Every structure is written in structure tokens, then in C-alpha cells.
Amino acid sequence: MLLEVVYKPTSLFSLRRSDATNPAAKSLIAPSPYSIKMALINAAITFKSFDDDIFEMIKNLEIHYNLPDFICVNNCFVKNQSKYEVKTKKENVNLEDIEGYAFKTTIGFREYIYYNDLVKILIKTEIKEKKDIDFLKSLFMRVNYFGKRGSFFQFIEAKEYNDNKRPPGYSYIFDEIVSNNYGKNMIIFKMDDVDKEAKFTNMNSYSGEKAKRVSKIYCFEYEQYRANKNFTLLRKIK
């Protein structure tokens, strides 16, 4: 079945691409599947209950996006506090005796995304029990940000589609485009998802296990409408 979750963005969104560096971090235009599933796991642990069955349910969700007609990508330079690197071979160096102390100020490039309307997330799942569907809805209701902390979203509603027919306007995964010979122009983003072999310890920040992620190419029906040194405006192709 399909579950459509609708959110209203209440602030600018930013989520650094997995291949970006810290000084120059371009943003994805939507929360990655990995970040959405992490938010659901956090909601389950904080407000509900959590076990291996719930983790497997969240891990196996397939996620697609229906973004607003216009998306504005704002280019910004920000000040960051980075750890001061002691470039000396001397032992027992007192950081307070070094100019800059423990931290130093650096300049970083960031992108912040403005949505002009609602953001819709489509969840494809094999869940059939109504109590499990209601539980999944309750988790989405308790998520108030995706990606970088401060990228706030307000839950609006959740709709169920039992016919498995995807509503129009949603993103595609690259494999679907190739198999269906899709002809429209698109922009693509590489997003992280949870590996099918991953366990909870691979997503637990307090575990020593290595994270298991898999990259997926998502295709969005957008074109560059306007751009200058300060912003890039994307328009949905209809």
C-alpha cells in the first residue's frame, strides 16, 4: 500500500550531501530516505516503543517526494567554529598559550532551501495490518524536523492509497526511469538510504558498528528557471 504524508515547511531546509566536504557543503533539495528513517526511529524511541520488528518495518520503507512548484536554493557563507589544530611535535602543549585557543573561526559555504508550498512524502510499504499503519502515521505526526537541526516541518495530514497507484508529481528512482524510457527533462540527486542488511546497531550513533548505507539516484521533474550568484530557482516541469 501507499501512504502519503503532507508537511508544511516552517523554516529553511538544509541537508548536506553525503559526498560534500565541511567547508563547501551543497544541500539536497529534499530529506534523504536515510534521514527520514532516522527521524522515525528517533520518534519511536522517544514517544512510543521500539524493537527489531519496528526497525525492520521502518528500514524497508520505499520513499518518494512531491515537492512544490518552485524551489529556491539560497547560497550562503557562514562562520564555523572548528577545532584548533596544534601543528607541533612538542608534548604537553597548553592550548591556552596558542593564539586561537581551542577553536578557530572558519568560513563555510552552505545552501538553504526555500519551499513555496507543501512538501509531500510518499511511503510504499508491505504493511497490511491497520494497527501497524496507524503506528507509522503516529510516528510521522511526531516528526518536526528533517535533515539539519532547525529545518522544521509541521505535520498536516496522512492519506492511504490501497490501489498502489502512485499519485502524479512524485520523484522517480533512476532505475525506474531507465526501465520505462521516461522522456522528460529531470535533475538528479544521489541520496542515502538504509542498506537492506543493516541492523539497528549500524544506525545507532552510540554503537561502534559501521553505518550501512546505500546510494540511490533520485530524479526530480525540475528545470533551472533563474539563477545568479545568490540563488538558484528551480521550477517543476508540468
PDB file of C-alpha atoms in Angstrom:
ATOM      1  CA  MET A   1       0.000   0.000   0.000  1.00  0.00           C
ATOM      2  CA  LEU A   2       0.934   3.673  -0.320  1.00  0.00           C
ATOM      3  CA  LEU A   3       0.917   6.247   2.476  1.00  0.00           C
ATOM      4  CA  GLU A   4       1.136   9.943   1.586  1.00  0.00           C
ATOM      5  CA  VAL A   5       2.358  12.245   4.354  1.00  0.00           C
ATOM      6  CA  VAL A   6       1.970  16.014   3.961  1.00  0.00           C
ATOM      7  CA  TYR A   7       4.149  18.582   5.744  1.00  0.00           C
ATOM      8  CA  LYS A   8       4.264  22.366   5.770  1.00  0.00           C
ATOM      9  CA  PRO A   9       7.840  23.752   5.903  1.00  0.00           C
ATOM     10  CA  THR A  10       8.155  26.374   8.637  1.00  0.00           C
ATOM     11  CA  SER A  11      11.812  27.257   8.096  1.00  0.00           C
ATOM     12  CA  LEU A  12      14.544  26.885   5.506  1.00  0.00           C
ATOM     13  CA  PHE A  13      15.706  23.330   4.857  1.00  0.00           C
ATOM     14  CA  SER A  14      19.298  22.134   4.598  1.00  0.00           C
ATOM     15  CA  LEU A  15      20.842  18.682   4.435  1.00  0.00           C
ATOM     16  CA  ARG A  16      24.430  18.304   3.329  1.00  0.00           C
ATOM     17  CA  ARG A  17      25.091  15.817   0.567  1.00  0.00           C
ATOM     18  CA  SER A  18      26.970  12.737   1.717  1.00  0.00           C
ATOM     19  CA  ASP A  19      29.851  13.462  -0.691  1.00  0.00           C
ATOM     20  CA  ALA A  20      30.190  17.122   0.339  1.00  0.00           C
ATOM     21  CA  THR A  21      33.085  18.486   2.370  1.00  0.00           C
ATOM     22  CA  ASN A  22      32.639  20.541   5.516  1.00  0.00           C
ATOM     23  CA  PRO A  23      33.989  23.839   4.060  1.00  0.00           C
ATOM     24  CA  ALA A  24      31.785  23.591   0.940  1.00  0.00           C
ATOM     25  CA  ALA A  25      28.539  21.718   1.590  1.00  0.00           C
ATOM     26  CA  LYS A  26      25.869  21.801  -1.110  1.00  0.00           C
ATOM     27  CA  SER A  27      22.435  20.683   0.032  1.00  0.00           C
ATOM     28  CA  LEU A  28      19.942  18.127  -1.195  1.00  0.00           C
ATOM     29  CA  ILE A  29      16.581  19.586  -2.251  1.00  0.00           C
ATOM     30  CA  ALA A  30      14.657  17.069  -0.093  1.00  0.00           C
ATOM     31  CA  PRO A  31      15.334  14.983   3.026  1.00  0.00           C
ATOM     32  CA  SER A  32      17.148  11.773   2.129  1.00  0.00           C
ATOM     33  CA  PRO A  33      15.442   8.418   2.827  1.00  0.00           C
ATOM     34  CA  TYR A  34      18.129   7.742   5.437  1.00  0.00           C
ATOM     35  CA  SER A  35      17.363  10.982   7.317  1.00  0.00           C
ATOM     36  CA  ILE A  36      13.607  10.308   7.216  1.00  0.00           C
ATOM     37  CA  LYS A  37      14.067   6.808   8.626  1.00  0.00           C
ATOM     38  CA  MET A  38      16.383   8.127  11.327  1.00  0.00           C
ATOM     39  CA  ALA A  39      13.694  10.664  12.279  1.00  0.00           C
ATOM     40  CA  LEU A  40      11.102   7.865  12.503  1.00  0.00           C
ATOM     41  CA  ILE A  41      13.402   5.752  14.672  1.00  0.00           C
ATOM     42  CA  ASN A  42      14.005   8.729  16.951  1.00  0.00           C
ATOM     43  CA  ALA A  43      10.231   9.331  17.227  1.00  0.00           C
ATOM     44  CA  ALA A  44       9.610   5.665  18.039  1.00  0.00           C
ATOM     45  CA  ILE A  45      12.261   5.615  20.769  1.00  0.00           C
ATOM     46  CA  THR A  46      11.173   8.972  22.229  1.00  0.00           C
ATOM     47  CA  PHE A  47       7.388   8.716  22.163  1.00  0.00           C
ATOM     48  CA  LYS A  48       6.422   5.090  21.503  1.00  0.00           C
ATOM     49  CA  SER A  49       8.163   1.720  21.788  1.00  0.00           C
ATOM     50  CA  PHE A  50      10.985   0.243  19.743  1.00  0.00           C
ATOM     51  CA  ASP A  51      12.122  -3.278  18.912  1.00  0.00           C
ATOM     52  CA  ASP A  52      13.591  -5.239  15.998  1.00  0.00           C
ATOM     53  CA  ASP A  53      10.206  -5.595  14.275  1.00  0.00           C
ATOM     54  CA  ILE A  54       9.678  -1.823  14.262  1.00  0.00           C
ATOM     55  CA  PHE A  55      13.197  -1.289  12.961  1.00  0.00           C
ATOM     56  CA  GLU A  56      12.614  -3.731  10.092  1.00  0.00           C
ATOM     57  CA  MET A  57       9.326  -2.023   9.248  1.00  0.00           C
ATOM     58  CA  ILE A  58      10.987   1.394   9.040  1.00  0.00           C
ATOM     59  CA  LYS A  59      14.084   0.108   7.239  1.00  0.00           C
ATOM     60  CA  ASN A  60      12.086  -1.441   4.384  1.00  0.00           C
ATOM     61  CA  LEU A  61      10.047   1.672   3.537  1.00  0.00           C
ATOM     62  CA  GLU A  62      10.404   2.974  -0.025  1.00  0.00           C
ATOM     63  CA  ILE A  63      10.252   6.772  -0.160  1.00  0.00           C
ATOM     64  CA  HIS A  64       9.358   9.257  -2.919  1.00  0.00           C
ATOM     65  CA  TYR A  65       8.865  13.037  -2.945  1.00  0.00           C
ATOM     66  CA  ASN A  66       6.355  15.533  -4.339  1.00  0.00           C
ATOM     67  CA  LEU A  67       7.888  18.960  -3.860  1.00  0.00           C
ATOM     68  CA  PRO A  68       6.328  22.402  -4.534  1.00  0.00           C
ATOM     69  CA  ASP A  69       6.189  24.032  -7.975  1.00  0.00           C
ATOM     70  CA  PHE A  70       9.086  26.358  -7.100  1.00  0.00           C
ATOM     71  CA  ILE A  71      12.173  25.660  -5.019  1.00  0.00           C
ATOM     72  CA  CYS A  72      14.696  28.389  -4.234  1.00  0.00           C
ATOM     73  CA  VAL A  73      18.236  27.283  -3.351  1.00  0.00           C
ATOM     74  CA  ASN A  74      19.947  30.091  -1.414  1.00  0.00           C
ATOM     75  CA  ASN A  75      23.743  30.308  -1.421  1.00  0.00           C
ATOM     76  CA  CYS A  76      25.216  31.442   1.894  1.00  0.00           C
ATOM     77  CA  PHE A  77      28.596  31.838   3.543  1.00  0.00           C
ATOM     78  CA  VAL A  78      28.574  31.113   7.268  1.00  0.00           C
ATOM     79  CA  LYS A  79      31.088  31.264  10.090  1.00  0.00           C
ATOM     80  CA  ASN A  80      32.009  27.948  11.693  1.00  0.00           C
ATOM     81  CA  GLN A  81      33.923  27.116  14.840  1.00  0.00           C
ATOM     82  CA  SER A  82      36.459  24.388  14.078  1.00  0.00           C
ATOM     83  CA  LYS A  83      38.929  22.620  16.323  1.00  0.00           C
ATOM     84  CA  TYR A  84      42.291  24.327  16.548  1.00  0.00           C
ATOM     85  CA  GLU A  85      44.972  22.037  15.145  1.00  0.00           C
ATOM     86  CA  VAL A  86      48.256  22.044  17.042  1.00  0.00           C
ATOM     87  CA  LYS A  87      50.976  21.744  14.409  1.00  0.00           C
ATOM     88  CA  THR A  88      53.893  20.944  16.666  1.00  0.00           C
ATOM     89  CA  LYS A  89      55.726  17.836  17.801  1.00  0.00           C
ATOM     90  CA  LYS A  90      56.180  19.147  21.318  1.00  0.00           C
ATOM     91  CA  GLU A  91      54.374  17.277  24.068  1.00  0.00           C
ATOM     92  CA  ASN A  92      52.215  18.766  26.796  1.00  0.00           C
ATOM     93  CA  VAL A  93      51.295  21.843  24.759  1.00  0.00           C
ATOM     94  CA  ASN A  94      48.863  24.155  26.536  1.00  0.00           C
ATOM     95  CA  LEU A  95      46.172  25.257  24.075  1.00  0.00           C
ATOM     96  CA  GLU A  96      45.564  28.447  26.051  1.00  0.00           C
ATOM     97  CA  ASP A  97      49.090  29.567  25.189  1.00  0.00           C
ATOM     98  CA  ILE A  98      48.346  29.288  21.462  1.00  0.00           C
ATOM     99  CA  GLU A  99      46.618  32.074  19.560  1.00  0.00           C
ATOM    100  CA  GLY A 100      43.081  30.994  18.752  1.00  0.00           C
ATOM    101  CA  TYR A 101      42.756  28.770  21.831  1.00  0.00           C
ATOM    102  CA  ALA A 102      40.747  25.573  21.414  1.00  0.00           C
ATOM    103  CA  PHE A 103      38.638  26.752  18.473  1.00  0.00           C
ATOM    104  CA  LYS A 104      39.197  28.929  15.454  1.00  0.00           C
ATOM    105  CA  THR A 105      36.715  30.674  13.166  1.00  0.00           C
ATOM    106  CA  THR A 106      36.486  29.478   9.562  1.00  0.00           C
ATOM    107  CA  ILE A 107      34.245  30.302   6.623  1.00  0.00           C
ATOM    108  CA  GLY A 108      31.986  27.655   5.087  1.00  0.00           C
ATOM    109  CA  PHE A 109      29.603  27.518   2.131  1.00  0.00           C
ATOM    110  CA  ARG A 110      26.057  26.299   2.751  1.00  0.00           C
ATOM    111  CA  GLU A 111      22.845  26.030   0.763  1.00  0.00           C
ATOM    112  CA  TYR A 112      19.415  26.627   2.307  1.00  0.00           C
ATOM    113  CA  ILE A 113      16.238  25.518   0.542  1.00  0.00           C
ATOM    114  CA  TYR A 114      13.017  27.553   0.485  1.00  0.00           C
ATOM    115  CA  TYR A 115       9.766  25.768  -0.448  1.00  0.00           C
ATOM    116  CA  ASN A 116       6.831  27.914  -1.588  1.00  0.00           C
ATOM    117  CA  ASP A 117       4.215  25.292  -0.687  1.00  0.00           C
ATOM    118  CA  LEU A 118       3.602  21.936   0.983  1.00  0.00           C
ATOM    119  CA  VAL A 119       6.042  19.016   0.847  1.00  0.00           C
ATOM    120  CA  LYS A 120       4.543  15.567   0.270  1.00  0.00           C
ATOM    121  CA  ILE A 121       6.313  12.295   1.050  1.00  0.00           C
ATOM    122  CA  LEU A 122       5.035   9.030  -0.399  1.00  0.00           C
ATOM    123  CA  ILE A 123       5.734   5.829   1.513  1.00  0.00           C
ATOM    124  CA  LYS A 124       5.498   2.462  -0.218  1.00  0.00           C
ATOM    125  CA  THR A 125       5.236  -0.389   2.236  1.00  0.00           C
ATOM    126  CA  GLU A 126       4.178  -4.014   2.513  1.00  0.00           C
ATOM    127  CA  ILE A 127       2.411  -3.350   5.810  1.00  0.00           C
ATOM    128  CA  LYS A 128      -1.182  -4.583   5.797  1.00  0.00           C
ATOM    129  CA  GLU A 129      -2.280  -4.532   9.428  1.00  0.00           C
ATOM    130  CA  LYS A 130      -4.229  -1.373  10.259  1.00  0.00           C
ATOM    131  CA  LYS A 131      -2.636  -1.093  13.700  1.00  0.00           C
ATOM    132  CA  ASP A 132       0.814  -1.007  12.064  1.00  0.00           C
ATOM    133  CA  ILE A 133      -0.325   1.655   9.573  1.00  0.00           C
ATOM    134  CA  ASP A 134      -1.727   3.754  12.422  1.00  0.00           C
ATOM    135  CA  PHE A 135       1.522   3.299  14.340  1.00  0.00           C
ATOM    136  CA  LEU A 136       3.531   4.515  11.323  1.00  0.00           C
ATOM    137  CA  LYS A 137       1.217   7.530  10.972  1.00  0.00           C
ATOM    138  CA  SER A 138       1.714   8.366  14.636  1.00  0.00           C
ATOM    139  CA  LEU A 139       5.485   8.414  14.114  1.00  0.00           C
ATOM    140  CA  PHE A 140       5.224  10.848  11.198  1.00  0.00           C
ATOM    141  CA  MET A 141       2.947  13.071  13.303  1.00  0.00           C
ATOM    142  CA  ARG A 142       5.704  13.386  15.908  1.00  0.00           C
ATOM    143  CA  VAL A 143       8.498  14.308  13.487  1.00  0.00           C
ATOM    144  CA  ASN A 144       9.055  18.071  13.444  1.00  0.00           C
ATOM    145  CA  TYR A 145      12.307  18.386  11.515  1.00  0.00           C
ATOM    146  CA  PHE A 146      14.288  16.571   8.839  1.00  0.00           C
ATOM    147  CA  GLY A 147      17.952  16.906   7.948  1.00  0.00           C
ATOM    148  CA  LYS A 148      19.889  19.636   9.716  1.00  0.00           C
ATOM    149  CA  ARG A 149      18.514  20.511  13.123  1.00  0.00           C
ATOM    150  CA  GLY A 150      16.416  23.631  12.703  1.00  0.00           C
ATOM    151  CA  SER A 151      14.892  22.541   9.372  1.00  0.00           C
ATOM    152  CA  PHE A 152      11.400  22.466  10.827  1.00  0.00           C
ATOM    153  CA  PHE A 153       8.311  20.898   9.256  1.00  0.00           C
ATOM    154  CA  GLN A 154       4.713  20.917  10.520  1.00  0.00           C
ATOM    155  CA  PHE A 155       2.713  17.728  10.000  1.00  0.00           C
ATOM    156  CA  ILE A 156      -0.559  18.386   8.127  1.00  0.00           C
ATOM    157  CA  GLU A 157      -2.167  15.057   7.225  1.00  0.00           C
ATOM    158  CA  ALA A 158      -1.635  11.471   6.086  1.00  0.00           C
ATOM    159  CA  LYS A 159      -3.586   9.672   3.328  1.00  0.00           C
ATOM    160  CA  GLU A 160      -3.750   5.994   2.430  1.00  0.00           C
ATOM    161  CA  TYR A 161      -3.845   4.608  -1.125  1.00  0.00           C
ATOM    162  CA  ASN A 162      -4.806   0.949  -1.210  1.00  0.00           C
ATOM    163  CA  ASP A 163      -4.653   0.563  -5.008  1.00  0.00           C
ATOM    164  CA  ASN A 164      -0.850   1.071  -5.111  1.00  0.00           C
ATOM    165  CA  LYS A 165      -1.314   3.662  -7.859  1.00  0.00           C
ATOM    166  CA  ARG A 166       1.209   6.426  -7.334  1.00  0.00           C
ATOM    167  CA  PRO A 167      -0.280   9.964  -7.450  1.00  0.00           C
ATOM    168  CA  PRO A 168       1.184  12.304 -10.121  1.00  0.00           C
ATOM    169  CA  GLY A 169       4.067  14.681  -9.429  1.00  0.00           C
ATOM    170  CA  TYR A 170       6.304  12.343  -7.446  1.00  0.00           C
ATOM    171  CA  SER A 171      10.001  11.697  -7.919  1.00  0.00           C
ATOM    172  CA  TYR A 172      11.436   8.568  -9.509  1.00  0.00           C
ATOM    173  CA  ILE A 173      14.390   6.366  -8.745  1.00  0.00           C
ATOM    174  CA  PHE A 174      16.850   6.237 -11.646  1.00  0.00           C
ATOM    175  CA  ASP A 175      16.275   2.518 -12.300  1.00  0.00           C
ATOM    176  CA  GLU A 176      12.574   3.225 -12.899  1.00  0.00           C
ATOM    177  CA  ILE A 177      13.438   5.942 -15.441  1.00  0.00           C
ATOM    178  CA  VAL A 178      15.729   3.636 -17.412  1.00  0.00           C
ATOM    179  CA  SER A 179      13.273   0.716 -17.448  1.00  0.00           C
ATOM    180  CA  ASN A 180      10.310   2.896 -18.532  1.00  0.00           C
ATOM    181  CA  ASN A 181      12.231   5.035 -21.073  1.00  0.00           C
ATOM    182  CA  TYR A 182      10.952   8.181 -19.397  1.00  0.00           C
ATOM    183  CA  GLY A 183      11.293  11.179 -21.738  1.00  0.00           C
ATOM    184  CA  LYS A 184      11.046  14.333 -19.568  1.00  0.00           C
ATOM    185  CA  ASN A 185      13.972  16.505 -18.512  1.00  0.00           C
ATOM    186  CA  MET A 186      14.960  15.990 -14.889  1.00  0.00           C
ATOM    187  CA  ILE A 187      17.525  16.906 -12.289  1.00  0.00           C
ATOM    188  CA  ILE A 188      19.119  14.114 -10.290  1.00  0.00           C
ATOM    189  CA  PHE A 189      20.443  13.814  -6.751  1.00  0.00           C
ATOM    190  CA  LYS A 190      22.298  10.994  -5.073  1.00  0.00           C
ATOM    191  CA  MET A 191      20.644  10.228  -1.739  1.00  0.00           C
ATOM    192  CA  ASP A 192      21.498   7.806   1.040  1.00  0.00           C
ATOM    193  CA  ASP A 193      19.150   5.036   2.111  1.00  0.00           C
ATOM    194  CA  VAL A 194      19.446   2.267   4.689  1.00  0.00           C
ATOM    195  CA  ASP A 195      21.101  -0.910   3.436  1.00  0.00           C
ATOM    196  CA  LYS A 196      18.834  -3.961   3.379  1.00  0.00           C
ATOM    197  CA  GLU A 197      21.381  -5.854   5.513  1.00  0.00           C
ATOM    198  CA  ALA A 198      21.625  -3.123   8.157  1.00  0.00           C
ATOM    199  CA  LYS A 199      20.825  -3.760  11.791  1.00  0.00           C
ATOM    200  CA  PHE A 200      19.875  -1.206  14.407  1.00  0.00           C
ATOM    201  CA  THR A 201      23.462  -1.143  15.674  1.00  0.00           C
ATOM    202  CA  ASN A 202      24.517   0.132  12.231  1.00  0.00           C
ATOM    203  CA  MET A 203      22.277   3.203  12.683  1.00  0.00           C
ATOM    204  CA  ASN A 204      22.821   3.733  16.391  1.00  0.00           C
ATOM    205  CA  SER A 205      25.054   6.765  16.962  1.00  0.00           C
ATOM    206  CA  TYR A 206      26.243   5.273  20.250  1.00  0.00           C
ATOM    207  CA  SER A 207      27.272   1.958  18.706  1.00  0.00           C
ATOM    208  CA  GLY A 208      30.721   1.139  17.446  1.00  0.00           C
ATOM    209  CA  GLU A 209      29.317  -0.600  14.367  1.00  0.00           C
ATOM    210  CA  LYS A 210      29.935   0.991  10.980  1.00  0.00           C
ATOM    211  CA  ALA A 211      26.924   2.612   9.299  1.00  0.00           C
ATOM    212  CA  LYS A 212      25.472   0.639   6.392  1.00  0.00           C
ATOM    213  CA  ARG A 213      24.117   2.942   3.709  1.00  0.00           C
ATOM    214  CA  VAL A 214      23.277   2.516   0.064  1.00  0.00           C
ATOM    215  CA  SER A 215      23.180   5.308  -2.523  1.00  0.00           C
ATOM    216  CA  LYS A 216      20.148   5.801  -4.758  1.00  0.00           C
ATOM    217  CA  ILE A 217      19.770   8.242  -7.641  1.00  0.00           C
ATOM    218  CA  TYR A 218      16.521  10.200  -7.325  1.00  0.00           C
ATOM    219  CA  CYS A 219      15.115  12.034 -10.358  1.00  0.00           C
ATOM    220  CA  PHE A 220      13.003  15.188  -9.934  1.00  0.00           C
ATOM    221  CA  GLU A 221      10.944  16.812 -12.706  1.00  0.00           C
ATOM    222  CA  TYR A 222      12.512  20.269 -12.346  1.00  0.00           C
ATOM    223  CA  GLU A 223      14.404  22.723 -14.512  1.00  0.00           C
ATOM    224  CA  GLN A 224      16.559  25.715 -13.681  1.00  0.00           C
ATOM    225  CA  TYR A 225      14.307  28.765 -14.076  1.00  0.00           C
ATOM    226  CA  ARG A 226      16.532  31.585 -12.833  1.00  0.00           C
ATOM    227  CA  ALA A 227      19.948  31.793 -11.206  1.00  0.00           C
ATOM    228  CA  ASN A 228      22.627  34.226 -10.100  1.00  0.00           C
ATOM    229  CA  LYS A 229      25.448  34.237  -7.556  1.00  0.00           C
ATOM    230  CA  ASN A 230      22.980  34.373  -4.636  1.00  0.00           C
ATOM    231  CA  PHE A 231      20.335  31.806  -5.513  1.00  0.00           C
ATOM    232  CA  THR A 232      19.074  29.188  -7.952  1.00  0.00           C
ATOM    233  CA  LEU A 233      15.335  28.986  -8.660  1.00  0.00           C
ATOM    234  CA  LEU A 234      14.014  25.598  -9.764  1.00  0.00           C
ATOM    235  CA  ARG A 235      10.618  25.198 -11.466  1.00  0.00           C
ATOM    236  CA  LYS A 236       8.637  21.970 -11.722  1.00  0.00           C
ATOM    237  CA  ILE A 237       8.094  20.705 -15.258  1.00  0.00           C
ATOM    238  CA  LYS A 238       4.431  20.061 -15.992  1.00  0.00           C
TER     239      LYS A 238
END
